[in-house]
Amino acid sequence: MNDTVVTVVGNVATGVEFRESETGGAARFRFAATARRWDRARGAWTDGPTSFYTVWARRTLGVNLAASVAVGEPLVVHGRLRVREDEWDGQRRTSVEIDAVAVGHDLSRGTSAFRRLTRTAPALTERHGPAPERQGTGQEPPGEEARHGPPRSAPDPVAVPTPVP
């Protein structure tokens, strides 16, 4: 398959919209990337044109994105580029979308705290039984809980944590 895979660095331009569906959740937001160039004549950095993308994240990535990202935050988005041309009211319009494979905060512009989630119930898209609990199953090596702590459950995907200033 000949997909165009891109990595774009920019900022979240709109709030993340999350919708649950039969095939799993999907998150969508607008993403702005502005090129910075060195202007030799002025001896300073200047902003170039801003490109806007609609970023789609599905399933677990969408849930985690909705719980982790707010407007204005710097991100790195990696995924498949889609350019669509439509006609609305007699006018041709072009939209550029990224089907995200990976999204993360741009750590060159700030810090972030990663929290690994342990699923305790099956996702909507799973057709198997629930995942076995790690604690007390005899499947973990001795001392595993002491090293990693007790298993954690996933946060409510609707609740978005408030950033700490």
mmCIF file of C-alpha atoms in Angstrom:
data_model
loop_
_atom_site.group_PDB
_atom_site.id
_atom_site.type_symbol
_atom_site.label_atom_id
_atom_site.label_comp_id
_atom_site.label_asym_id
_atom_site.label_seq_id
_atom_site.Cartn_x
_atom_site.Cartn_y
_atom_site.Cartn_z
ATOM 1 C CA MET A 1 0.000 0.000 0.000
ATOM 2 C CA ASN A 2 1.332 3.443 -0.905
ATOM 3 C CA ASP A 3 0.446 5.684 2.018
ATOM 4 C CA THR A 4 2.086 9.030 2.659
ATOM 5 C CA VAL A 5 3.357 8.905 6.235
ATOM 6 C CA VAL A 6 4.164 12.237 7.885
ATOM 7 C CA THR A 7 5.447 13.538 11.194
ATOM 8 C CA VAL A 8 4.230 17.040 12.007
ATOM 9 C CA VAL A 9 5.278 19.266 14.913
ATOM 10 C CA GLY A 10 2.830 21.955 15.993
ATOM 11 C CA ASN A 11 0.142 22.998 18.473
ATOM 12 C CA VAL A 12 -3.377 21.828 19.306
ATOM 13 C CA ALA A 13 -5.715 24.429 17.763
ATOM 14 C CA THR A 14 -9.110 23.157 18.987
ATOM 15 C CA GLY A 15 -10.413 21.032 21.811
ATOM 16 C CA VAL A 16 -10.349 17.269 21.336
ATOM 17 C CA GLU A 17 -13.774 15.885 20.393
ATOM 18 C CA PHE A 18 -14.221 12.250 21.433
ATOM 19 C CA ARG A 19 -17.058 10.053 20.216
ATOM 20 C CA GLU A 20 -17.743 6.453 21.144
ATOM 21 C CA SER A 21 -18.931 4.096 18.389
ATOM 22 C CA GLU A 22 -19.556 0.394 17.804
ATOM 23 C CA THR A 23 -16.043 -0.056 16.421
ATOM 24 C CA GLY A 24 -14.381 1.847 19.257
ATOM 25 C CA GLY A 25 -13.863 5.504 20.031
ATOM 26 C CA ALA A 26 -12.532 8.203 17.752
ATOM 27 C CA ALA A 27 -10.979 11.519 18.718
ATOM 28 C CA ARG A 28 -10.635 14.506 16.414
ATOM 29 C CA PHE A 29 -8.931 17.882 16.755
ATOM 30 C CA ARG A 30 -7.421 20.617 14.610
ATOM 31 C CA PHE A 31 -3.664 20.929 14.591
ATOM 32 C CA ALA A 32 -1.617 23.977 13.548
ATOM 33 C CA ALA A 33 1.972 23.811 12.309
ATOM 34 C CA THR A 34 3.843 27.041 11.638
ATOM 35 C CA ALA A 35 7.186 27.002 9.855
ATOM 36 C CA ARG A 36 9.922 29.138 11.441
ATOM 37 C CA ARG A 37 12.636 30.541 9.194
ATOM 38 C CA TRP A 38 15.794 32.515 9.810
ATOM 39 C CA ASP A 39 15.494 35.895 8.087
ATOM 40 C CA ARG A 40 19.057 36.938 7.182
ATOM 41 C CA ALA A 41 18.065 40.491 6.322
ATOM 42 C CA ARG A 42 16.504 41.121 9.753
ATOM 43 C CA GLY A 43 18.808 38.757 11.653
ATOM 44 C CA ALA A 44 15.875 37.118 13.459
ATOM 45 C CA TRP A 45 13.525 34.165 13.330
ATOM 46 C CA THR A 46 10.203 34.819 11.558
ATOM 47 C CA ASP A 47 7.006 32.819 11.319
ATOM 48 C CA GLY A 48 6.059 31.416 7.953
ATOM 49 C CA PRO A 49 2.585 30.363 6.882
ATOM 50 C CA THR A 50 0.530 28.165 9.219
ATOM 51 C CA SER A 51 -0.784 24.832 7.942
ATOM 52 C CA PHE A 52 -3.877 23.341 9.582
ATOM 53 C CA TYR A 53 -4.667 19.632 9.755
ATOM 54 C CA THR A 54 -7.565 17.624 11.135
ATOM 55 C CA VAL A 55 -6.068 14.829 13.216
ATOM 56 C CA TRP A 56 -8.032 11.605 13.754
ATOM 57 C CA ALA A 57 -7.072 9.105 16.460
ATOM 58 C CA ARG A 58 -9.012 5.895 16.857
ATOM 59 C CA ARG A 59 -9.535 3.267 19.557
ATOM 60 C CA THR A 60 -7.134 3.396 22.519
ATOM 61 C CA LEU A 61 -5.071 6.232 21.019
ATOM 62 C CA GLY A 62 -8.244 8.326 20.778
ATOM 63 C CA VAL A 63 -9.256 7.637 24.389
ATOM 64 C CA ASN A 64 -5.784 8.449 25.711
ATOM 65 C CA LEU A 65 -5.524 11.545 23.532
ATOM 66 C CA ALA A 66 -8.842 12.928 24.810
ATOM 67 C CA ALA A 67 -7.650 12.450 28.406
ATOM 68 C CA SER A 68 -4.193 13.944 27.821
ATOM 69 C CA VAL A 69 -4.292 16.886 25.414
ATOM 70 C CA ALA A 70 -5.588 20.471 25.704
ATOM 71 C CA VAL A 71 -5.731 23.473 23.364
ATOM 72 C CA GLY A 72 -2.383 25.196 22.852
ATOM 73 C CA GLU A 73 -0.189 22.260 23.861
ATOM 74 C CA PRO A 74 2.776 21.434 21.612
ATOM 75 C CA LEU A 75 2.551 17.971 20.021
ATOM 76 C CA VAL A 76 4.327 15.681 17.606
ATOM 77 C CA VAL A 77 1.820 13.809 15.403
ATOM 78 C CA HIS A 78 2.818 10.820 13.272
ATOM 79 C CA GLY A 79 0.407 9.168 10.838
ATOM 80 C CA ARG A 80 -1.017 8.762 7.354
ATOM 81 C CA LEU A 81 -1.699 11.930 5.372
ATOM 82 C CA ARG A 82 -5.031 12.227 3.532
ATOM 83 C CA VAL A 83 -5.902 15.115 1.210
ATOM 84 C CA ARG A 84 -9.593 15.344 0.288
ATOM 85 C CA GLU A 85 -11.238 17.566 -2.288
ATOM 86 C CA ASP A 86 -14.977 18.151 -1.996
ATOM 87 C CA GLU A 87 -17.468 20.472 -3.590
ATOM 88 C CA TRP A 88 -19.813 22.466 -1.319
ATOM 89 C CA ASP A 89 -22.291 24.973 -2.693
ATOM 90 C CA GLY A 90 -20.489 25.010 -6.021
ATOM 91 C CA GLN A 91 -17.058 25.690 -4.470
ATOM 92 C CA ARG A 92 -14.176 23.225 -4.373
ATOM 93 C CA ARG A 93 -12.666 22.782 -0.928
ATOM 94 C CA THR A 94 -9.547 20.946 0.120
ATOM 95 C CA SER A 95 -9.088 19.403 3.557
ATOM 96 C CA VAL A 96 -5.942 17.811 4.889
ATOM 97 C CA GLU A 97 -6.243 15.062 7.509
ATOM 98 C CA ILE A 98 -3.809 12.900 9.438
ATOM 99 C CA ASP A 99 -4.882 9.438 10.602
ATOM 100 C CA ALA A 100 -2.646 9.345 13.666
ATOM 101 C CA VAL A 101 -0.596 6.295 14.554
ATOM 102 C CA ALA A 102 1.280 8.011 17.404
ATOM 103 C CA VAL A 103 0.870 11.340 19.209
ATOM 104 C CA GLY A 104 3.033 12.786 21.963
ATOM 105 C CA HIS A 105 3.899 16.041 23.658
ATOM 106 C CA ASP A 106 6.847 17.936 22.160
ATOM 107 C CA LEU A 107 9.329 17.645 25.021
ATOM 108 C CA SER A 108 11.636 20.263 23.485
ATOM 109 C CA ARG A 109 9.060 22.831 24.657
ATOM 110 C CA GLY A 110 7.991 21.459 28.048
ATOM 111 C CA THR A 111 7.658 18.432 30.292
ATOM 112 C CA SER A 112 5.103 15.652 30.412
ATOM 113 C CA ALA A 113 4.320 12.838 32.855
ATOM 114 C CA PHE A 114 3.551 9.441 31.329
ATOM 115 C CA ARG A 115 1.165 7.069 33.090
ATOM 116 C CA ARG A 116 0.822 3.537 31.749
ATOM 117 C CA LEU A 117 -2.763 2.324 31.837
ATOM 118 C CA THR A 118 -3.713 -1.232 32.710
ATOM 119 C CA ARG A 119 -6.995 -2.332 31.256
ATOM 120 C CA THR A 120 -9.302 -4.162 33.661
ATOM 121 C CA ALA A 121 -12.274 -4.517 31.308
ATOM 122 C CA PRO A 122 -12.333 -5.347 27.599
ATOM 123 C CA ALA A 123 -12.508 -2.511 25.116
ATOM 124 C CA LEU A 124 -15.588 -2.191 22.935
ATOM 125 C CA THR A 125 -13.702 -3.601 19.941
ATOM 126 C CA GLU A 126 -12.480 -6.730 21.741
ATOM 127 C CA ARG A 127 -14.324 -9.955 21.167
ATOM 128 C CA HIS A 128 -12.475 -11.892 23.856
ATOM 129 C CA GLY A 129 -13.145 -12.211 27.544
ATOM 130 C CA PRO A 130 -11.725 -9.690 30.000
ATOM 131 C CA ALA A 131 -7.987 -9.539 30.547
ATOM 132 C CA PRO A 132 -6.836 -11.544 33.569
ATOM 133 C CA GLU A 133 -5.913 -9.532 36.650
ATOM 134 C CA ARG A 134 -2.166 -9.455 37.260
ATOM 135 C CA GLN A 135 -2.354 -9.542 41.036
ATOM 136 C CA GLY A 136 -2.607 -13.008 42.544
ATOM 137 C CA THR A 137 -2.834 -14.942 39.272
ATOM 138 C CA GLY A 138 0.539 -16.601 39.678
ATOM 139 C CA GLN A 139 1.503 -15.341 36.214
ATOM 140 C CA GLU A 140 3.787 -12.593 37.433
ATOM 141 C CA PRO A 141 7.383 -13.319 38.473
ATOM 142 C CA PRO A 142 8.162 -13.145 42.198
ATOM 143 C CA GLY A 143 8.669 -9.564 43.343
ATOM 144 C CA GLU A 144 6.911 -8.137 40.278
ATOM 145 C CA GLU A 145 4.352 -6.210 42.340
ATOM 146 C CA ALA A 146 7.075 -4.824 44.595
ATOM 147 C CA ARG A 147 8.933 -3.550 41.535
ATOM 148 C CA HIS A 148 5.968 -2.049 39.637
ATOM 149 C CA GLY A 149 3.382 -1.554 42.377
ATOM 150 C CA PRO A 150 -0.168 -2.829 42.338
ATOM 151 C CA PRO A 151 -2.055 -2.795 39.040
ATOM 152 C CA ARG A 152 -3.784 0.450 38.135
ATOM 153 C CA SER A 153 -7.105 0.826 36.408
ATOM 154 C CA ALA A 154 -7.713 3.095 33.439
ATOM 155 C CA PRO A 155 -9.111 6.562 34.169
ATOM 156 C CA ASP A 156 -12.572 7.526 33.012
ATOM 157 C CA PRO A 157 -12.056 8.499 29.328
ATOM 158 C CA VAL A 158 -14.517 11.378 29.630
ATOM 159 C CA ALA A 159 -12.730 13.021 32.548
ATOM 160 C CA VAL A 160 -9.837 15.182 31.350
ATOM 161 C CA PRO A 161 -7.230 15.921 33.999
ATOM 162 C CA THR A 162 -6.586 19.597 34.727
ATOM 163 C CA PRO A 163 -3.006 20.620 33.874
ATOM 164 C CA VAL A 164 -0.862 21.732 36.797
ATOM 165 C CA PRO A 165 0.658 25.220 36.283
#
